Amino acid sequence: QVQLVESGGGLVQAGGSLRVSCAASGRTISIYGMGWFRQAPGKEREFVAALTWSGTNVYYTDSVKGRFTISRDNAKNTVYLQMNSLKPEDTAVYYCAARIRIGTTGWESEMAYSYWGQGTQVTVSS
């Protein structure tokens, strides 16, 4: 079992920055990669970014490329999402997720992830 706890959400003005964190505990040795997803009110949850735990590969959805950066600190079993140049449309609950199976499922699919955090709210005001 892997437990995930997000933190760092909050309210920020458009154009501002925010960093959210996700601390993993439990059987972290089984983690192959981590991902961030978000869900805006009235919308389906969508993929934001992901990386392999080794840091070798990173993935972003097009709408956040150049603005968001995913990173990890293996010593702290923590993954971060640095969000810059935030827009009102970035407002959502942000979830982190842990992938423990390599497989062929794409990183953008929720099906690739076995464990999820409870989410942290990010609100961007215009």
mmCIF file of C-alpha atoms in Angstrom:
data_model
loop_
_atom_site.group_PDB
_atom_site.id
_atom_site.type_symbol
_atom_site.label_atom_id
_atom_site.label_comp_id
_atom_site.label_asym_id
_atom_site.label_seq_id
_atom_site.Cartn_x
_atom_site.Cartn_y
_atom_site.Cartn_z
ATOM 1 C CA GLN A 1 0.000 0.000 0.000
ATOM 2 C CA VAL A 2 1.071 3.538 -0.765
ATOM 3 C CA GLN A 3 -0.381 6.592 0.926
ATOM 4 C CA LEU A 4 -0.307 9.993 -0.766
ATOM 5 C CA VAL A 5 -0.894 13.364 0.857
ATOM 6 C CA GLU A 6 -1.051 16.573 -1.159
ATOM 7 C CA SER A 7 -0.382 20.029 0.224
ATOM 8 C CA GLY A 8 0.351 23.548 -0.925
ATOM 9 C CA GLY A 9 -2.870 24.493 -2.643
ATOM 10 C CA GLY A 10 -4.440 27.895 -2.172
ATOM 11 C CA LEU A 11 -5.649 31.096 -3.778
ATOM 12 C CA VAL A 12 -3.444 33.008 -6.182
ATOM 13 C CA GLN A 13 -3.979 35.791 -8.692
ATOM 14 C CA ALA A 14 -3.709 35.186 -12.405
ATOM 15 C CA GLY A 15 -0.090 35.338 -13.505
ATOM 16 C CA GLY A 16 1.113 34.173 -10.126
ATOM 17 C CA SER A 17 2.850 31.004 -9.021
ATOM 18 C CA LEU A 18 2.100 28.168 -6.661
ATOM 19 C CA ARG A 19 3.784 24.890 -5.788
ATOM 20 C CA VAL A 20 1.862 21.838 -4.688
ATOM 21 C CA SER A 21 3.515 18.850 -3.068
ATOM 22 C CA CYS A 22 2.671 15.191 -2.709
ATOM 23 C CA ALA A 23 4.301 13.130 0.003
ATOM 24 C CA ALA A 24 4.299 9.375 -0.428
ATOM 25 C CA SER A 25 4.547 6.884 2.402
ATOM 26 C CA GLY A 26 4.158 3.167 2.889
ATOM 27 C CA ARG A 27 5.527 0.816 0.242
ATOM 28 C CA THR A 28 7.232 3.581 -1.754
ATOM 29 C CA ILE A 29 9.799 1.165 -3.130
ATOM 30 C CA SER A 30 7.048 -0.123 -5.418
ATOM 31 C CA ILE A 31 6.494 3.269 -7.094
ATOM 32 C CA TYR A 32 7.396 3.359 -10.777
ATOM 33 C CA GLY A 33 6.196 6.901 -11.372
ATOM 34 C CA MET A 34 3.969 9.706 -10.151
ATOM 35 C CA GLY A 35 1.379 11.831 -11.836
ATOM 36 C CA TRP A 36 -0.671 14.946 -11.252
ATOM 37 C CA PHE A 37 -4.265 15.245 -12.362
ATOM 38 C CA ARG A 38 -6.826 17.970 -11.834
ATOM 39 C CA GLN A 39 -10.575 18.278 -11.786
ATOM 40 C CA ALA A 40 -12.375 21.552 -12.319
ATOM 41 C CA PRO A 41 -15.999 22.030 -11.210
ATOM 42 C CA GLY A 42 -18.374 20.278 -13.560
ATOM 43 C CA LYS A 43 -15.561 18.694 -15.562
ATOM 44 C CA GLU A 44 -13.897 15.321 -15.714
ATOM 45 C CA ARG A 45 -10.552 14.771 -14.084
ATOM 46 C CA GLU A 46 -7.720 15.391 -16.529
ATOM 47 C CA PHE A 47 -4.033 14.593 -16.749
ATOM 48 C CA VAL A 48 -1.566 17.389 -15.991
ATOM 49 C CA ALA A 49 1.931 15.947 -15.670
ATOM 50 C CA ALA A 50 3.846 12.823 -14.729
ATOM 51 C CA LEU A 51 7.330 11.512 -14.282
ATOM 52 C CA THR A 52 9.138 8.263 -13.731
ATOM 53 C CA TRP A 53 10.480 7.939 -10.220
ATOM 54 C CA SER A 54 13.995 7.884 -11.644
ATOM 55 C CA GLY A 55 13.281 11.269 -13.192
ATOM 56 C CA THR A 56 14.322 9.997 -16.600
ATOM 57 C CA ASN A 57 11.033 10.739 -18.308
ATOM 58 C CA VAL A 58 8.560 13.546 -17.786
ATOM 59 C CA TYR A 59 5.225 14.146 -19.457
ATOM 60 C CA TYR A 60 2.937 17.179 -19.667
ATOM 61 C CA THR A 61 -0.395 17.941 -21.139
ATOM 62 C CA ASP A 62 -0.168 20.614 -23.824
ATOM 63 C CA SER A 63 -2.017 23.295 -21.886
ATOM 64 C CA VAL A 64 0.614 23.441 -19.124
ATOM 65 C CA LYS A 65 3.816 22.986 -21.128
ATOM 66 C CA GLY A 66 6.202 25.833 -20.465
ATOM 67 C CA ARG A 67 4.285 26.909 -17.353
ATOM 68 C CA PHE A 68 4.276 23.877 -15.036
ATOM 69 C CA THR A 69 7.222 21.779 -13.900
ATOM 70 C CA ILE A 70 6.999 18.395 -12.223
ATOM 71 C CA SER A 71 9.907 17.251 -10.096
ATOM 72 C CA ARG A 72 10.688 14.834 -7.294
ATOM 73 C CA ASP A 73 12.849 14.475 -4.232
ATOM 74 C CA ASN A 74 13.476 10.777 -3.811
ATOM 75 C CA ALA A 75 15.022 11.214 -0.374
ATOM 76 C CA LYS A 76 11.770 12.766 0.847
ATOM 77 C CA ASN A 77 9.515 10.544 -1.276
ATOM 78 C CA THR A 78 7.878 13.726 -2.481
ATOM 79 C CA VAL A 79 6.816 14.943 -5.897
ATOM 80 C CA TYR A 80 6.188 18.598 -6.672
ATOM 81 C CA LEU A 81 4.242 20.543 -9.251
ATOM 82 C CA GLN A 82 5.559 24.054 -9.717
ATOM 83 C CA MET A 83 2.910 26.137 -11.432
ATOM 84 C CA ASN A 84 3.844 29.479 -12.977
ATOM 85 C CA SER A 85 1.891 31.981 -15.058
ATOM 86 C CA LEU A 86 -1.306 30.605 -13.611
ATOM 87 C CA LYS A 87 -4.587 31.231 -15.384
ATOM 88 C CA PRO A 88 -8.154 31.158 -14.074
ATOM 89 C CA GLU A 89 -8.714 28.007 -16.127
ATOM 90 C CA ASP A 90 -6.094 26.255 -13.975
ATOM 91 C CA THR A 91 -8.538 26.416 -11.077
ATOM 92 C CA ALA A 92 -9.230 22.861 -9.954
ATOM 93 C CA VAL A 93 -8.655 20.262 -7.296
ATOM 94 C CA TYR A 94 -5.214 18.823 -7.943
ATOM 95 C CA TYR A 95 -4.612 15.144 -7.250
ATOM 96 C CA CYS A 96 -1.390 13.203 -7.193
ATOM 97 C CA ALA A 97 -1.291 9.550 -8.089
ATOM 98 C CA ALA A 98 1.238 6.747 -7.891
ATOM 99 C CA ARG A 99 1.944 4.280 -10.656
ATOM 100 C CA ILE A 100 3.366 0.933 -9.575
ATOM 101 C CA ARG A 101 3.041 -1.058 -12.801
ATOM 102 C CA ILE A 102 5.093 -0.367 -15.907
ATOM 103 C CA GLY A 103 2.655 -1.736 -18.499
ATOM 104 C CA THR A 104 1.618 -0.110 -21.751
ATOM 105 C CA THR A 105 -1.064 2.193 -20.418
ATOM 106 C CA GLY A 106 -0.277 5.781 -21.193
ATOM 107 C CA TRP A 107 0.758 8.157 -18.452
ATOM 108 C CA GLU A 108 -2.234 10.358 -19.200
ATOM 109 C CA SER A 109 -4.690 7.602 -18.306
ATOM 110 C CA GLU A 110 -6.097 7.310 -14.802
ATOM 111 C CA MET A 111 -6.012 3.556 -15.300
ATOM 112 C CA ALA A 112 -2.213 3.639 -15.086
ATOM 113 C CA TYR A 113 -2.299 4.668 -11.429
ATOM 114 C CA SER A 114 -3.039 2.537 -8.408
ATOM 115 C CA TYR A 115 -3.021 5.050 -5.564
ATOM 116 C CA TRP A 116 -4.488 8.527 -5.247
ATOM 117 C CA GLY A 117 -4.253 11.383 -2.806
ATOM 118 C CA GLN A 118 -7.211 13.294 -1.423
ATOM 119 C CA GLY A 119 -6.578 16.373 -3.529
ATOM 120 C CA THR A 120 -5.701 19.989 -2.853
ATOM 121 C CA GLN A 121 -7.657 23.001 -4.099
ATOM 122 C CA VAL A 122 -5.967 25.522 -6.361
ATOM 123 C CA THR A 123 -7.932 28.659 -7.148
ATOM 124 C CA VAL A 124 -6.702 31.286 -9.595
ATOM 125 C CA SER A 125 -8.523 34.593 -9.502
ATOM 126 C CA SER A 126 -8.733 36.866 -12.521
#
